[in-house]
Amino acid sequence: MTGIPLQYNLLTLDPESGVMTVETRKKEKADGAWAADARWGDKNNPVPRYHIELKYGTSSKTDNSSSQLKASTQDNRPNVSQNIFGGNVNVGGNINILASVNQINQIAPQEDSDDPNLKKKDRLREENAVDVIVQRVQSHCCEKIQNLYSKIQLLNRQQIDVDLLYVDVYVLQNSTSDSNATIPGLLKDANLRNDFDRLGLNKRNKRSPGFDAATQHSRLMVLGKPGSGKTTFLRHLAVANCKGEFLGDRIPVLIELRFITNISEFNLLNYIHEEFRLADINQTKEILQQGKVVLFVDGLDEIPSQFRRKIQDHILEFSRKYYKSHLIITCRAQTSEYTLPGFDYVEVADFNPQQVEQFARNWFASLAETQQQAMELTQRFLEKLRLLENKQTGELAVTPILLSLTCWVFNDLQDLPAKRSDLYERGIDLLLDKWDDKRGIRRDSVSEIYQRLTLTERKKLLSYIAKTKFEQEQYILFEQGEIQGYIAEYLHISNEDAEVVLREIEAQHGLLIE
């Protein structure tokens, strides 16, 4: 291809007027920059390097004869006529925006295909062609992410920017194994007083900023207790990607599994292809194979348990096939039924004092009328939180959900309860009644019996379970049959109905977890 610059054409079709606009870009050298060559339409038609004639009907239904693109060379080169897209151009729908580089090459005279310099040029052309598509897809994927996920809603329904919350993680020594999934295995070497909310997780190594862990590990499972900030962390990463602060050269795709309606038929490739809005799924596959995607999968625990193993297997298969892509998954600590080989595991860390202070500043700034008022509220709150008499409350307020609850209680009372029980008493009504409703989660295994219980009756049921269990020497873990028995006994229902009630409590509130 001596003397012929590298070139590609971007086509835009107007189905109503029938006008085609083509933007042509070229390179004079294989390692040079792309530059504009010509732009033409119905009223602006300089002589292009290749003449492209569009023939199609005005109907939205097209076939091979009515949508074929034909190209012929000029400058006394041999005439060649072919469909450079290899298929239909969809008028008024998704548009195959870029002809295959190999197909365009076939239009021009070819030289020795064994020439290593030509092979290098071909490879560069293909990479640049994919980069053009990536930039366009990245643009509309980021537009969606910034519109939907740039803010989070706090318990008091106020919203704050997600990038104002910074999350640290603990890198775990090894992932949890199936051998630990028994009560003796979970209790082995466990400190029940300090580790009851992270049973089943291996020992922590170093504490690390979440961004660092997400950058260093291309296969990452983020574990954490309910309300620890897993979803916030994932959204923060996605928004940061769109700002060029985290893997900014990749296309971000954020999948919230709780919103997948037909989860039993869920397919990652098809979902990503729909997000990309490309006409040809082979383009999506090529982008994935080149590692141009960072995939965020939120809430492995929030899909029905009977489908969880299938989805985990599917994710593992996908990660092996498209191994160059970056994949980050979140899940509750005790929910993952087995490990994903090749994934690194981290656990969301509690807030340190600096993060508590920053969160409080952002929380009060979200509802204060002036910056001065926000500063005064934050200062009074932190002073109360650091008092020795409020030590129990301070030790509790180290996760986004509980710190948000503590800020809310303080804003209402202009004081803090000294006892954890009093703080829980003021917060439990909200968590029992509003948590899943506010998040828009509609989980499986809905129990009509539990739904009919009033808020007071639900609190009494949970109090009965807690009292009965705390009277025993081992008061942290239940066998399923044991807790079903307590529920059946208190509500005077069958064991089968008690199991459904148990699943409802677990799914709605995270107060009991499997």
Coordinates of C-alpha atoms in Angstrom, one line a residue:
M1 CA 0.0 0.0 0.0
T2 CA 2.9 2.3 -0.7
G3 CA 1.8 5.9 -1.2
I4 CA -1.7 5.3 0.1
P5 CA -2.4 6.8 3.5
L6 CA -4.2 4.9 6.2
Q7 CA -7.9 5.9 6.2
Y8 CA -11.3 5.1 7.7
N9 CA -14.8 6.5 7.2
L10 CA -17.4 7.3 9.9
L11 CA -20.9 7.3 8.4
T12 CA -24.1 9.0 9.7
L13 CA -27.4 8.3 8.0
D14 CA -30.6 10.4 8.1
P15 CA -33.5 8.0 7.4
E16 CA -35.9 10.8 6.6
S17 CA -33.9 12.9 4.2
G18 CA -31.8 10.1 2.9
V19 CA -28.7 12.2 3.4
M20 CA -25.4 10.5 4.2
T21 CA -22.6 12.3 6.0
V22 CA -19.2 10.8 6.0
E23 CA -16.2 11.9 8.1
T24 CA -13.0 10.7 6.6
R25 CA -9.8 10.5 8.7
K26 CA -6.4 9.6 7.5
K27 CA -2.8 8.9 8.5
E28 CA 0.2 9.8 6.3
K29 CA 2.4 7.5 8.4
A30 CA 1.5 4.2 10.2
D31 CA 2.7 5.7 13.5
G32 CA 1.4 9.2 12.9
A33 CA -1.7 10.8 14.3
W34 CA -5.2 10.6 12.7
A35 CA -6.3 13.8 11.0
A36 CA -9.4 15.0 9.2
D37 CA -9.3 14.3 5.4
A38 CA -12.7 15.5 4.1
R39 CA -16.3 15.9 5.2
W40 CA -19.1 15.8 2.8
G41 CA -22.9 15.6 2.5
D42 CA -25.6 16.6 0.0
K43 CA -24.3 20.2 -0.2
N44 CA -20.6 19.8 0.6
N45 CA -18.9 17.3 -1.7
P46 CA -15.1 17.7 -2.2
V47 CA -13.5 14.9 -4.1
P48 CA -12.9 12.1 -1.6
R49 CA -10.1 9.6 -1.8
Y50 CA -12.7 6.9 -2.2
H51 CA -16.1 7.6 -3.8
I52 CA -18.8 5.9 -1.7
E53 CA -22.3 5.7 -3.2
L54 CA -25.2 4.9 -0.8
K55 CA -28.3 3.1 -2.2
Y56 CA -31.2 2.4 0.1
G57 CA -34.9 2.9 0.4
T58 CA -36.6 5.3 2.8
S59 CA -38.3 2.5 4.6
S60 CA -37.0 1.5 8.0
K61 CA -36.9 -2.1 6.7
T62 CA -33.8 -2.7 4.7
D63 CA -32.4 -5.7 2.8
N64 CA -29.1 -6.4 1.1
S65 CA -30.1 -4.8 -2.2
S66 CA -31.5 -1.6 -0.7
S67 CA -28.8 -0.9 1.9
Q68 CA -25.6 -1.9 0.1
L69 CA -22.6 0.5 0.3
K70 CA -20.4 0.5 -2.8
A71 CA -16.9 1.8 -3.1
S72 CA -14.7 2.4 -6.1
T73 CA -11.1 3.6 -6.2
Q74 CA -10.0 6.7 -8.1
D75 CA -6.7 8.0 -9.5
N76 CA -6.7 5.3 -12.2
R77 CA -6.8 2.5 -9.7
P78 CA -8.7 -0.7 -10.6
N79 CA -12.4 -0.4 -10.0
V80 CA -13.6 -2.6 -7.2
S81 CA -17.2 -2.8 -6.0
Q82 CA -18.2 -4.5 -2.7
N83 CA -20.2 -4.1 0.5
I84 CA -17.5 -2.8 2.8
F85 CA -19.7 -3.4 5.9
G86 CA -20.3 -7.0 5.1
G87 CA -24.0 -6.7 5.9
N88 CA -26.9 -4.4 6.3
V89 CA -26.8 -0.8 7.4
N90 CA -29.6 -0.3 9.9
V91 CA -31.5 2.9 9.0
G92 CA -33.0 4.6 12.1
G93 CA -31.6 2.0 14.5
N94 CA -28.1 0.9 15.6
I95 CA -25.5 1.8 12.9
N96 CA -22.4 -0.2 12.2
I97 CA -20.3 2.9 12.4
L98 CA -17.0 1.5 11.2
A99 CA -16.1 -0.7 8.3
S100 CA -13.8 -3.6 9.0
V101 CA -10.2 -2.5 8.4
N102 CA -9.6 -5.8 6.5
Q103 CA -12.6 -5.1 4.3
I104 CA -11.4 -1.6 3.4
N105 CA -8.0 -3.0 2.7
Q106 CA -9.5 -5.3 0.0
I107 CA -10.7 -2.2 -2.0
A108 CA -7.1 -1.0 -2.5
P109 CA -4.3 -2.7 -4.4
Q110 CA -2.5 -5.1 -2.1
E111 CA 1.2 -5.8 -1.8
D112 CA 3.1 -8.8 -0.4
S113 CA 1.1 -10.0 2.6
D114 CA 4.2 -11.6 4.1
D115 CA 5.9 -8.3 4.4
P116 CA 6.4 -7.8 8.2
N117 CA 6.1 -4.0 7.9
L118 CA 2.7 -4.4 6.2
K119 CA 1.6 -6.8 8.9
K120 CA 2.6 -4.2 11.5
K121 CA 0.7 -1.5 9.7
D122 CA -2.4 -3.8 9.5
R123 CA -2.2 -4.4 13.2
L124 CA -1.9 -0.7 14.0
R125 CA -4.9 0.0 11.7
E126 CA -7.0 -2.6 13.5
E127 CA -6.1 -1.3 16.9
N128 CA -6.9 2.2 15.9
A129 CA -10.2 1.1 14.4
V130 CA -11.2 -0.5 17.7
D131 CA -10.1 2.6 19.6
V132 CA -12.5 4.7 17.6
I133 CA -15.4 2.5 18.5
V134 CA -14.2 2.3 22.2
Q135 CA -14.3 6.1 22.4
R136 CA -17.8 6.3 21.2
V137 CA -19.1 3.5 23.3
Q138 CA -17.3 4.9 26.4
S139 CA -19.0 8.2 25.9
H140 CA -22.5 7.0 26.1
C141 CA -21.7 4.4 28.8
C142 CA -20.2 7.2 31.0
E143 CA -23.2 9.4 30.3
K144 CA -25.5 6.7 31.8
I145 CA -23.2 6.1 34.8
Q146 CA -22.9 9.8 35.6
N147 CA -26.6 10.3 35.4
L148 CA -27.6 7.3 37.5
Y149 CA -24.7 6.6 39.9
S150 CA -22.9 9.9 40.7
K151 CA -24.9 10.4 43.9
I152 CA -26.0 8.2 46.7
Q153 CA -29.1 8.6 48.8
L154 CA -28.6 8.6 52.6
L155 CA -31.1 7.2 55.1
N156 CA -32.7 10.6 55.5
R157 CA -33.2 10.7 51.7
Q158 CA -30.6 13.4 51.2
Q159 CA -28.2 12.9 48.4
I160 CA -24.4 13.4 48.3
D161 CA -21.8 12.9 45.6
V162 CA -20.5 9.4 45.6
D163 CA -17.0 10.5 45.0
L164 CA -17.0 12.3 48.4
L165 CA -16.9 8.9 50.2
Y166 CA -13.6 7.1 50.3
V167 CA -13.4 3.4 51.2
D168 CA -10.5 1.4 52.5
V169 CA -10.3 -2.4 52.2
Y170 CA -8.4 -5.2 54.0
V171 CA -6.7 -7.6 51.6
L172 CA -7.5 -11.1 52.9
Q173 CA -4.8 -13.8 53.2
N174 CA -6.7 -16.3 51.1
S175 CA -10.2 -16.6 49.9
T176 CA -12.7 -18.5 52.1
S177 CA -12.9 -22.2 51.3
D178 CA -15.8 -24.6 51.2
S179 CA -14.3 -26.4 54.2
N180 CA -15.1 -23.5 56.5
A181 CA -18.8 -23.6 55.6
T182 CA -19.8 -25.5 58.8
I183 CA -20.5 -24.1 62.3
P184 CA -17.3 -25.8 63.7
G185 CA -15.3 -24.5 60.8
L186 CA -16.6 -21.0 61.1
L187 CA -16.0 -20.9 64.9
K188 CA -12.5 -22.2 64.7
D189 CA -10.0 -19.6 66.0
A190 CA -12.8 -16.9 65.9
N191 CA -13.1 -14.1 68.4
L192 CA -16.8 -14.1 68.9
R193 CA -16.8 -10.7 70.6
N194 CA -14.9 -8.9 67.9
D195 CA -15.4 -10.9 64.7
F196 CA -19.1 -12.1 64.9
D197 CA -20.0 -10.0 61.8
R198 CA -17.1 -11.4 59.7
L199 CA -17.2 -15.1 60.4
G200 CA -16.0 -17.2 57.5
L201 CA -13.5 -14.6 56.3
N202 CA -9.8 -15.3 56.6
K203 CA -7.3 -13.2 58.5
R204 CA -6.7 -9.6 57.3
N205 CA -3.5 -8.5 55.9
K206 CA -2.7 -4.9 55.3
R207 CA -5.3 -2.1 55.1
S208 CA -5.2 -0.5 51.7
P209 CA -7.1 2.3 49.9
G210 CA -9.9 0.8 47.9
F211 CA -8.7 2.4 44.7
D212 CA -5.2 0.8 45.0
A213 CA -6.7 -2.7 45.5
A214 CA -9.1 -2.2 42.6
T215 CA -6.2 -1.1 40.3
Q216 CA -3.8 -3.8 41.3
H217 CA -6.2 -6.7 41.1
S218 CA -7.9 -7.3 37.7
R219 CA -10.1 -10.0 39.3
L220 CA -11.5 -8.7 42.6
M221 CA -14.2 -9.9 45.0
V222 CA -15.2 -7.1 47.4
L223 CA -16.8 -8.6 50.6
G224 CA -18.5 -6.8 53.4
K225 CA -21.3 -6.8 56.0
P226 CA -24.6 -5.1 55.1
G227 CA -24.3 -1.3 54.9
S228 CA -20.5 -1.4 54.9
G229 CA -20.2 0.6 51.6
K230 CA -19.8 -2.1 48.9
T231 CA -22.3 -0.6 46.5
T232 CA -21.0 2.9 47.2
F233 CA -17.4 1.8 46.6
L234 CA -18.4 0.2 43.2
R235 CA -20.3 3.3 42.1
H236 CA -17.3 5.5 43.2
L237 CA -15.0 3.5 41.0
A238 CA -17.4 3.7 38.0
V239 CA -17.8 7.4 38.3
A240 CA -14.0 7.8 38.7
N241 CA -13.5 5.8 35.5
C242 CA -15.6 8.3 33.6
K243 CA -13.5 11.2 35.0
G244 CA -10.3 9.5 33.9
E245 CA -9.2 8.8 37.5
F246 CA -9.5 5.0 37.4
L247 CA -8.7 2.9 34.3
G248 CA -9.9 5.8 32.3
D249 CA -9.0 4.2 28.9
R250 CA -11.6 1.4 29.5
I251 CA -15.4 1.3 28.9
P252 CA -17.2 1.1 32.3
V253 CA -20.2 -1.2 32.6
L254 CA -22.0 -1.3 36.0
I255 CA -24.5 -4.2 36.5
E256 CA -26.8 -4.2 39.5
L257 CA -27.9 -7.8 39.8
R258 CA -30.9 -7.0 41.9
F259 CA -32.5 -5.3 39.0
I260 CA -32.1 -8.1 36.5
T261 CA -35.7 -9.3 36.0
N262 CA -35.0 -12.7 34.4
I263 CA -31.9 -13.7 36.3
S264 CA -32.1 -17.4 35.4
E265 CA -31.4 -16.4 31.7
F266 CA -28.8 -13.7 32.5
N267 CA -25.9 -13.6 30.0
L268 CA -23.0 -11.2 30.6
L269 CA -22.0 -10.9 26.9
N270 CA -25.6 -10.1 25.8
Y271 CA -26.0 -7.5 28.6
I272 CA -22.7 -5.8 27.7
H273 CA -23.6 -5.8 24.0
E274 CA -26.9 -4.1 24.7
E275 CA -25.1 -1.5 26.8
F276 CA -22.7 -0.8 24.0
R277 CA -25.5 -0.4 21.4
L278 CA -23.4 -1.7 18.6
A279 CA -25.0 -3.4 15.6
D280 CA -22.5 -6.3 15.4
I281 CA -21.9 -8.5 18.5
N282 CA -18.5 -9.4 17.0
Q283 CA -17.4 -5.8 17.7
T284 CA -18.4 -6.2 21.3
K285 CA -16.4 -9.5 21.5
E286 CA -13.4 -7.8 20.0
I287 CA -13.5 -5.0 22.5
L288 CA -13.7 -7.5 25.3
Q289 CA -10.9 -9.6 23.9
Q290 CA -8.6 -6.6 23.7
G291 CA -9.3 -5.8 27.4
K292 CA -11.0 -2.5 26.8
V293 CA -13.7 -3.0 29.5
V294 CA -13.9 -2.6 33.2
L295 CA -16.9 -4.5 34.5
F296 CA -18.6 -3.7 37.9
V297 CA -21.0 -6.4 39.2
D298 CA -22.9 -5.4 42.3
G299 CA -24.8 -7.6 44.7
L300 CA -24.0 -11.2 44.1
D301 CA -25.9 -11.9 47.4
E302 CA -29.0 -10.0 46.1
I303 CA -30.1 -12.6 43.6
P304 CA -32.3 -15.6 44.5
S305 CA -30.2 -18.2 46.2
Q306 CA -31.3 -21.0 43.8
F307 CA -29.6 -19.1 40.9
R308 CA -26.5 -17.9 42.7
R309 CA -24.3 -20.9 41.9
K310 CA -25.3 -20.7 38.2
I311 CA -24.4 -17.0 38.0
Q312 CA -21.1 -17.6 39.8
D313 CA -20.2 -20.3 37.3
H314 CA -21.2 -18.0 34.4
I315 CA -19.1 -15.1 35.8
L316 CA -16.1 -17.4 36.2
E317 CA -16.5 -18.7 32.6
F318 CA -16.8 -15.2 31.3
S319 CA -13.7 -14.0 33.2
R320 CA -11.6 -16.8 31.7
K321 CA -12.8 -16.2 28.2
Y322 CA -12.3 -12.4 28.3
Y323 CA -9.3 -12.5 30.6
K324 CA -7.9 -9.1 29.6
S325 CA -11.0 -7.3 30.9
H326 CA -11.1 -5.9 34.5
L327 CA -13.8 -7.4 36.7
I328 CA -14.9 -6.3 40.2
I329 CA -17.7 -8.0 42.1
T330 CA -19.4 -7.2 45.5
C331 CA -21.0 -9.6 47.8
R332 CA -22.0 -9.9 51.5
A333 CA -19.4 -11.5 53.6
Q334 CA -21.1 -14.8 54.4
T335 CA -23.1 -15.2 51.2
S336 CA -20.5 -16.5 48.7
E337 CA -21.1 -20.2 48.6
Y338 CA -17.7 -21.0 47.1
T339 CA -14.7 -19.2 45.9
L340 CA -14.0 -18.0 42.4
P341 CA -10.6 -19.3 41.3
G342 CA -8.3 -16.6 40.1
F343 CA -10.0 -13.8 42.1
D344 CA -8.4 -11.8 44.9
Y345 CA -10.6 -11.2 47.9
V346 CA -10.8 -8.0 49.9
E347 CA -13.0 -6.9 52.8
V348 CA -14.4 -3.4 53.1
A349 CA -12.8 -1.8 56.2
D350 CA -14.5 0.2 58.9
F351 CA -14.0 4.0 58.6
N352 CA -11.0 5.4 60.3
P353 CA -11.3 8.6 62.4
Q354 CA -10.4 10.8 59.4
Q355 CA -13.0 9.1 57.2
V356 CA -15.7 9.4 60.0
E357 CA -15.0 13.2 60.1
Q358 CA -15.1 13.6 56.3
F359 CA -18.4 11.6 56.1
A360 CA -20.0 13.7 58.8
R361 CA -19.0 16.9 57.0
N362 CA -20.5 15.7 53.8
W363 CA -23.6 14.4 55.5
F364 CA -24.4 17.7 57.3
A365 CA -23.5 19.7 54.2
S366 CA -26.1 17.8 52.2
L367 CA -29.0 19.2 54.4
A368 CA -27.7 22.4 55.9
E369 CA -28.9 25.7 54.3
T370 CA -25.5 27.3 54.5
Q371 CA -21.9 26.2 54.7
Q372 CA -21.5 27.9 58.1
Q373 CA -24.4 25.9 59.4
A374 CA -23.0 22.7 58.1
M375 CA -19.6 23.4 59.7
E376 CA -21.3 24.1 63.1
L377 CA -23.4 21.0 63.0
T378 CA -20.4 18.8 62.1
Q379 CA -18.3 20.3 64.9
R380 CA -21.0 19.7 67.5
F381 CA -21.6 16.2 66.3
L382 CA -17.9 15.2 66.3
E383 CA -17.5 16.7 69.8
K384 CA -20.4 14.6 71.1
L385 CA -19.1 11.5 69.3
R386 CA -15.7 11.8 71.0
L387 CA -17.0 12.1 74.5
L388 CA -16.1 9.2 76.8
E389 CA -19.8 8.7 77.7
N390 CA -20.6 8.1 74.0
K391 CA -17.8 5.7 73.4
Q392 CA -20.2 2.8 72.6
T393 CA -21.9 4.9 70.0
G394 CA -18.6 6.0 68.5
E395 CA -17.4 2.5 68.2
L396 CA -20.6 1.6 66.3
A397 CA -20.6 4.5 63.8
V398 CA -17.8 3.2 61.6
T399 CA -19.8 2.1 58.5
P400 CA -21.7 4.3 56.0
I401 CA -25.1 3.0 57.1
L402 CA -24.6 3.2 60.8
L403 CA -22.7 6.5 60.7
S404 CA -25.5 7.9 58.5
L405 CA -28.0 6.7 61.1
T406 CA -25.9 8.3 63.9
C407 CA -25.8 11.6 62.1
W408 CA -29.5 11.5 61.5
V409 CA -30.3 10.8 65.2
F410 CA -28.0 13.6 66.3
N411 CA -29.7 16.0 63.8
D412 CA -33.1 15.1 65.2
L413 CA -32.1 15.2 68.9
Q414 CA -29.2 17.6 68.8
D415 CA -27.6 15.0 71.0
L416 CA -26.4 11.4 70.9
P417 CA -27.6 8.5 73.0
A418 CA -25.0 7.2 75.3
K419 CA -26.1 3.6 74.9
R420 CA -26.0 1.6 71.7
S421 CA -29.4 0.2 72.6
D422 CA -31.0 3.6 72.5
L423 CA -29.4 4.4 69.2
Y424 CA -30.6 1.1 67.8
E425 CA -34.1 1.7 69.3
R426 CA -34.3 5.0 67.3
G427 CA -32.8 3.4 64.2
I428 CA -34.5 0.0 64.1
D429 CA -37.8 1.3 63.0
L430 CA -36.3 2.9 60.0
L431 CA -34.2 -0.2 59.1
L432 CA -37.2 -2.5 59.5
D433 CA -39.6 -0.4 57.6
K434 CA -37.7 1.5 55.0
W435 CA -34.3 0.1 54.1
D436 CA -35.2 -2.2 51.1
D437 CA -38.2 -0.1 50.1
K438 CA -36.0 3.0 49.7
R439 CA -33.4 1.1 47.7
G440 CA -36.1 -0.3 45.3
I441 CA -35.2 -3.9 46.1
R442 CA -37.9 -6.5 45.6
R443 CA -36.4 -9.7 46.8
D444 CA -37.6 -13.3 46.3
S445 CA -39.3 -15.6 48.9
V446 CA -41.8 -13.0 50.0
S447 CA -43.8 -14.1 53.1
E448 CA -47.3 -13.0 53.4
I449 CA -47.2 -13.9 57.1
Y450 CA -44.2 -11.6 57.7
Q451 CA -45.7 -8.9 55.6
R452 CA -48.8 -8.8 57.7
L453 CA -46.8 -8.3 60.9
T454 CA -46.8 -4.7 62.2
L455 CA -43.6 -3.0 63.0
T456 CA -44.1 -3.6 66.7
E457 CA -44.8 -7.3 66.1
R458 CA -41.6 -7.7 64.0
K459 CA -39.5 -6.1 66.7
K460 CA -41.1 -8.5 69.3
L461 CA -40.3 -11.5 67.1
L462 CA -36.6 -10.4 66.7
S463 CA -36.4 -9.7 70.4
Y464 CA -37.7 -13.2 71.2
I465 CA -35.1 -14.8 68.9
A466 CA -32.3 -12.7 70.3
K467 CA -33.3 -13.4 74.0
T468 CA -33.6 -17.1 73.4
K469 CA -30.2 -17.3 71.6
F470 CA -28.3 -15.1 74.1
E471 CA -29.3 -17.4 76.9
Q472 CA -27.1 -20.1 75.3
E473 CA -23.4 -20.6 75.5
Q474 CA -22.9 -20.4 71.7
Y475 CA -25.1 -17.4 70.8
I476 CA -23.7 -16.2 67.5
L477 CA -24.5 -18.9 64.9
F478 CA -27.7 -20.8 64.3
E479 CA -28.5 -24.0 62.6
Q480 CA -31.3 -23.2 60.1
G481 CA -33.6 -25.7 61.8
E482 CA -33.0 -24.1 65.2
I483 CA -34.0 -20.6 64.2
Q484 CA -36.9 -21.8 62.2
G485 CA -38.1 -23.5 65.4
Y486 CA -38.0 -20.3 67.3
I487 CA -39.9 -18.5 64.6
A488 CA -42.5 -21.3 64.3
E489 CA -42.9 -21.4 68.1
Y490 CA -43.4 -17.6 68.5
L491 CA -45.7 -17.1 65.6
H492 CA -47.5 -20.5 66.0
I493 CA -46.9 -21.5 62.4
S494 CA -45.5 -24.5 60.6
N495 CA -41.8 -25.1 60.0
E496 CA -42.4 -24.6 56.3
D497 CA -43.9 -21.2 56.9
A498 CA -41.2 -20.4 59.4
E499 CA -38.6 -21.0 56.7
V500 CA -40.2 -18.4 54.4
V501 CA -40.4 -15.9 57.2
L502 CA -36.7 -16.5 57.9
R503 CA -35.8 -15.9 54.3
E504 CA -37.8 -12.7 54.3
I505 CA -36.0 -11.3 57.4
E506 CA -32.6 -12.2 55.9
A507 CA -33.5 -10.6 52.5
Q508 CA -35.1 -7.4 53.7
H509 CA -32.9 -6.3 56.6
G510 CA -29.7 -8.1 56.8
L511 CA -30.3 -8.6 60.5
L512 CA -30.0 -12.3 60.1
I513 CA -27.7 -13.6 57.4
E514 CA -26.8 -17.0 56.1

